[in-house]
Amino acid sequence: GVMEKLGLGPEVLLRENPRLIYARLTGFGQTGTYAKSAGHDINYLALSGVLSKLGRKDENPYAPINLLADFAGGGVMCALGIVTALYERNRSGKGQIIDASMVEGVAYLSSFLWKSQNLGLWNRPRGENLLDSGAPYYDTYKTSDGKFMAVGAIEPQFYEQLIKGLGLDSDKLPSQLSFSDWPEMKKKFASIFAQKTQAEWCSIFDGTDACVTPVLSFDDVALHQHNKQRSSFIKNDQEEISPRPAPLLSRTPAVPSLKRDPFIGEHTEEILLEYGFTKQEISELCSGKVVEISKPKANL
């Protein structure tokens, strides 16, 4: 209802321009019991059912920062809705309203979890399944220097290379899919990984298909040879590192800005002037707290 209070609701604007695509991104959606309730990523994740699947055995469910509901189920799915509506407008010539709910977005994003329930991937309690830290060959392990290695050797041929790299004999180990042996195998893997540094494990597994990779920190990620070769991370004029825009388009790749991120409200006046607002109108919008203006101050 925020935009309606400003007289800028979708019904008003669509009357002015029937081709307009109006996206509304909220946590719980535009209707329903929780529609006007406050919430955050963890709440939307909880209501979607996905949070119940996240977490280790005998531990509480945990939310992976705020990536799933806010950004994936919210921002990305909303952007996809906008692109879809733009494509549809080419045929109908009409715009429409997009009701992007983060609850529904992250639920739809997790369709794989729903559709694979009868495949045996998720029929055990949380933290005891193939992809949720239950399997010894799909988890992270601490190295002797306090860093970590990520292991994802699901397929038998990859698992065999993992076993070889760890210096074990597969003929003397239980079956890869022996659920009852998973806890003991995790202890064995953990003990072995703890005997070498991350760099030493990289020298063993790099160039193999064991699906073993280093868990890189933000400080290390731009220095890794693979990321350097692809220029996956960039520096701005303040020497701050961030990811390069993705995915990479062959003909019209994004040209990233190497300038520092703007302050909130830094360009408000400039943009409004460009769109024909007078300085008096901008001042009124600012005093009414409709917009925010914040000019950066020189460090003298």
mmCIF file of C-alpha atoms in Angstrom, residues 65-217:
data_model
loop_
_atom_site.group_PDB
_atom_site.id
_atom_site.type_symbol
_atom_site.label_atom_id
_atom_site.label_comp_id
_atom_site.label_asym_id
_atom_site.label_seq_id
_atom_site.Cartn_x
_atom_site.Cartn_y
_atom_site.Cartn_z
ATOM 1 C CA ILE A 65 22.517 -15.781 5.275
ATOM 2 C CA ASN A 66 19.767 -14.037 3.250
ATOM 3 C CA LEU A 67 20.574 -15.350 -0.200
ATOM 4 C CA LEU A 68 17.694 -17.736 -0.795
ATOM 5 C CA ALA A 69 14.489 -15.796 -0.144
ATOM 6 C CA ASP A 70 15.660 -12.183 -0.548
ATOM 7 C CA PHE A 71 17.863 -12.475 -3.589
ATOM 8 C CA ALA A 72 17.069 -15.764 -5.337
ATOM 9 C CA GLY A 73 13.384 -16.211 -4.541
ATOM 10 C CA GLY A 74 12.819 -12.453 -4.459
ATOM 11 C CA GLY A 75 15.069 -10.381 -6.689
ATOM 12 C CA VAL A 76 15.948 -12.947 -9.339
ATOM 13 C CA MET A 77 12.435 -14.384 -9.637
ATOM 14 C CA CYS A 78 10.962 -10.890 -9.806
ATOM 15 C CA ALA A 79 13.412 -9.964 -12.560
ATOM 16 C CA LEU A 80 12.436 -13.133 -14.412
ATOM 17 C CA GLY A 81 8.793 -12.099 -14.077
ATOM 18 C CA ILE A 82 9.597 -8.700 -15.587
ATOM 19 C CA VAL A 83 11.455 -10.287 -18.506
ATOM 20 C CA THR A 84 8.540 -12.699 -19.055
ATOM 21 C CA ALA A 85 6.030 -9.830 -19.006
ATOM 22 C CA LEU A 86 8.158 -7.847 -21.467
ATOM 23 C CA TYR A 87 8.232 -10.825 -23.816
ATOM 24 C CA GLU A 88 4.455 -11.291 -23.529
ATOM 25 C CA ARG A 89 3.884 -7.588 -24.228
ATOM 26 C CA ASN A 90 5.440 -8.050 -27.661
ATOM 27 C CA ARG A 91 2.398 -10.171 -28.554
ATOM 28 C CA SER A 92 -0.430 -8.482 -26.654
ATOM 29 C CA GLY A 93 0.797 -4.899 -26.494
ATOM 30 C CA LYS A 94 -0.383 -4.794 -22.898
ATOM 31 C CA GLY A 95 1.413 -4.446 -19.599
ATOM 32 C CA GLN A 96 0.515 -6.188 -16.341
ATOM 33 C CA ILE A 97 1.129 -6.283 -12.601
ATOM 34 C CA ILE A 98 3.682 -8.729 -11.195
ATOM 35 C CA ASP A 99 2.950 -10.007 -7.674
ATOM 36 C CA ALA A 100 6.387 -11.308 -6.637
ATOM 37 C CA SER A 101 6.215 -13.025 -3.257
ATOM 38 C CA MET A 102 9.520 -14.141 -1.746
ATOM 39 C CA VAL A 103 7.754 -17.074 -0.069
ATOM 40 C CA GLU A 104 6.409 -18.323 -3.391
ATOM 41 C CA GLY A 105 9.588 -17.413 -5.254
ATOM 42 C CA VAL A 106 11.866 -19.504 -3.057
ATOM 43 C CA ALA A 107 9.275 -22.322 -2.950
ATOM 44 C CA TYR A 108 9.157 -22.407 -6.764
ATOM 45 C CA LEU A 109 12.946 -22.186 -6.906
ATOM 46 C CA SER A 110 13.039 -25.339 -4.770
ATOM 47 C CA SER A 111 10.749 -27.314 -7.096
ATOM 48 C CA PHE A 112 13.496 -29.924 -7.347
ATOM 49 C CA LEU A 113 13.057 -30.719 -3.656
ATOM 50 C CA TRP A 114 9.339 -31.285 -4.138
ATOM 51 C CA LYS A 115 9.579 -33.237 -7.364
ATOM 52 C CA SER A 116 12.394 -35.512 -6.131
ATOM 53 C CA GLN A 117 10.771 -36.611 -2.868
ATOM 54 C CA ASN A 118 9.838 -40.002 -4.306
ATOM 55 C CA LEU A 119 13.321 -40.638 -5.713
ATOM 56 C CA GLY A 120 14.820 -41.477 -2.323
ATOM 57 C CA LEU A 121 16.891 -38.294 -2.098
ATOM 58 C CA TRP A 122 14.978 -36.767 0.817
ATOM 59 C CA ASN A 123 13.246 -39.660 2.566
ATOM 60 C CA ARG A 124 15.507 -39.544 5.617
ATOM 61 C CA PRO A 125 15.516 -36.941 8.440
ATOM 62 C CA ARG A 126 17.246 -33.569 7.907
ATOM 63 C CA GLY A 127 21.015 -33.919 7.725
ATOM 64 C CA GLU A 128 20.947 -37.618 6.826
ATOM 65 C CA ASN A 129 20.363 -37.373 3.075
ATOM 66 C CA LEU A 130 22.599 -37.239 0.041
ATOM 67 C CA LEU A 131 22.855 -33.465 -0.401
ATOM 68 C CA ASP A 132 22.268 -32.094 3.106
ATOM 69 C CA SER A 133 25.555 -33.160 4.772
ATOM 70 C CA GLY A 134 24.404 -36.731 5.433
ATOM 71 C CA ALA A 135 26.701 -38.339 2.865
ATOM 72 C CA PRO A 136 30.445 -38.416 3.635
ATOM 73 C CA TYR A 137 31.183 -37.645 -0.017
ATOM 74 C CA TYR A 138 29.049 -34.464 -0.084
ATOM 75 C CA ASP A 139 30.297 -32.262 2.746
ATOM 76 C CA THR A 140 33.109 -29.954 3.865
ATOM 77 C CA TYR A 141 36.192 -31.005 5.807
ATOM 78 C CA LYS A 142 38.689 -29.028 7.876
ATOM 79 C CA THR A 143 42.350 -29.069 6.877
ATOM 80 C CA SER A 144 45.432 -28.940 9.103
ATOM 81 C CA ASP A 145 45.810 -25.179 8.575
ATOM 82 C CA GLY A 146 42.252 -24.421 9.698
ATOM 83 C CA LYS A 147 40.840 -24.044 6.190
ATOM 84 C CA PHE A 148 38.320 -26.282 4.441
ATOM 85 C CA MET A 149 37.821 -28.505 1.401
ATOM 86 C CA ALA A 150 34.453 -29.073 -0.275
ATOM 87 C CA VAL A 151 33.659 -32.607 -1.441
ATOM 88 C CA GLY A 152 30.905 -33.444 -3.939
ATOM 89 C CA ALA A 153 31.863 -36.864 -5.316
ATOM 90 C CA ILE A 154 28.369 -38.246 -5.945
ATOM 91 C CA GLU A 155 28.869 -40.370 -9.067
ATOM 92 C CA PRO A 156 30.731 -43.695 -8.548
ATOM 93 C CA GLN A 157 33.580 -42.789 -10.914
ATOM 94 C CA PHE A 158 34.134 -39.502 -9.062
ATOM 95 C CA TYR A 159 33.863 -41.225 -5.676
ATOM 96 C CA GLU A 160 36.584 -43.665 -6.744
ATOM 97 C CA GLN A 161 38.920 -40.752 -7.479
ATOM 98 C CA LEU A 162 38.109 -39.213 -4.095
ATOM 99 C CA ILE A 163 38.981 -42.465 -2.356
ATOM 100 C CA LYS A 164 42.218 -42.707 -4.338
ATOM 101 C CA GLY A 165 43.207 -39.136 -3.473
ATOM 102 C CA LEU A 166 42.597 -39.819 0.207
ATOM 103 C CA GLY A 167 44.951 -42.791 0.022
ATOM 104 C CA LEU A 168 42.248 -45.347 0.776
ATOM 105 C CA ASP A 169 41.453 -48.710 -0.815
ATOM 106 C CA SER A 170 37.836 -48.937 -2.000
ATOM 107 C CA ASP A 171 37.921 -52.737 -1.708
ATOM 108 C CA LYS A 172 38.371 -52.359 2.037
ATOM 109 C CA LEU A 173 35.557 -49.836 2.485
ATOM 110 C CA PRO A 174 31.786 -50.269 2.755
ATOM 111 C CA SER A 175 29.566 -49.525 -0.233
ATOM 112 C CA GLN A 176 29.274 -45.868 -1.160
ATOM 113 C CA LEU A 177 25.487 -46.036 -0.636
ATOM 114 C CA SER A 178 25.575 -47.868 2.702
ATOM 115 C CA PHE A 179 23.641 -45.300 4.791
ATOM 116 C CA SER A 180 24.444 -47.045 8.075
ATOM 117 C CA ASP A 181 28.167 -46.619 7.433
ATOM 118 C CA TRP A 182 27.982 -42.925 6.521
ATOM 119 C CA PRO A 183 28.632 -41.552 10.056
ATOM 120 C CA GLU A 184 31.758 -43.684 10.463
ATOM 121 C CA MET A 185 32.982 -42.828 6.962
ATOM 122 C CA LYS A 186 32.563 -39.114 7.705
ATOM 123 C CA LYS A 187 34.805 -39.506 10.738
ATOM 124 C CA LYS A 188 37.379 -41.334 8.626
ATOM 125 C CA PHE A 189 37.340 -38.672 5.906
ATOM 126 C CA ALA A 190 37.577 -35.885 8.511
ATOM 127 C CA SER A 191 40.588 -37.519 10.141
ATOM 128 C CA ILE A 192 42.404 -37.809 6.814
ATOM 129 C CA PHE A 193 41.623 -34.280 5.606
ATOM 130 C CA ALA A 194 42.915 -32.917 8.930
ATOM 131 C CA GLN A 195 46.371 -34.299 8.163
ATOM 132 C CA LYS A 196 47.206 -31.923 5.284
ATOM 133 C CA THR A 197 46.902 -28.220 4.489
ATOM 134 C CA GLN A 198 44.389 -26.871 2.029
ATOM 135 C CA ALA A 199 47.172 -26.193 -0.482
ATOM 136 C CA GLU A 200 48.443 -29.764 -0.164
ATOM 137 C CA TRP A 201 44.974 -31.169 -0.829
ATOM 138 C CA CYS A 202 44.634 -28.867 -3.844
ATOM 139 C CA SER A 203 47.875 -30.264 -5.258
ATOM 140 C CA ILE A 204 46.403 -33.755 -4.910
ATOM 141 C CA PHE A 205 42.913 -33.132 -6.292
ATOM 142 C CA ASP A 206 43.406 -30.327 -8.839
ATOM 143 C CA GLY A 207 43.203 -31.788 -12.336
ATOM 144 C CA THR A 208 41.140 -34.788 -11.194
ATOM 145 C CA ASP A 209 37.407 -35.469 -11.353
ATOM 146 C CA ALA A 210 37.144 -36.201 -7.630
ATOM 147 C CA CYS A 211 34.915 -33.125 -7.224
ATOM 148 C CA VAL A 212 37.096 -31.741 -4.420
ATOM 149 C CA THR A 213 37.731 -28.001 -4.313
ATOM 150 C CA PRO A 214 39.039 -25.489 -1.754
ATOM 151 C CA VAL A 215 36.566 -23.435 0.243
ATOM 152 C CA LEU A 216 37.871 -19.982 -0.662
ATOM 153 C CA SER A 217 37.512 -16.922 1.540
#
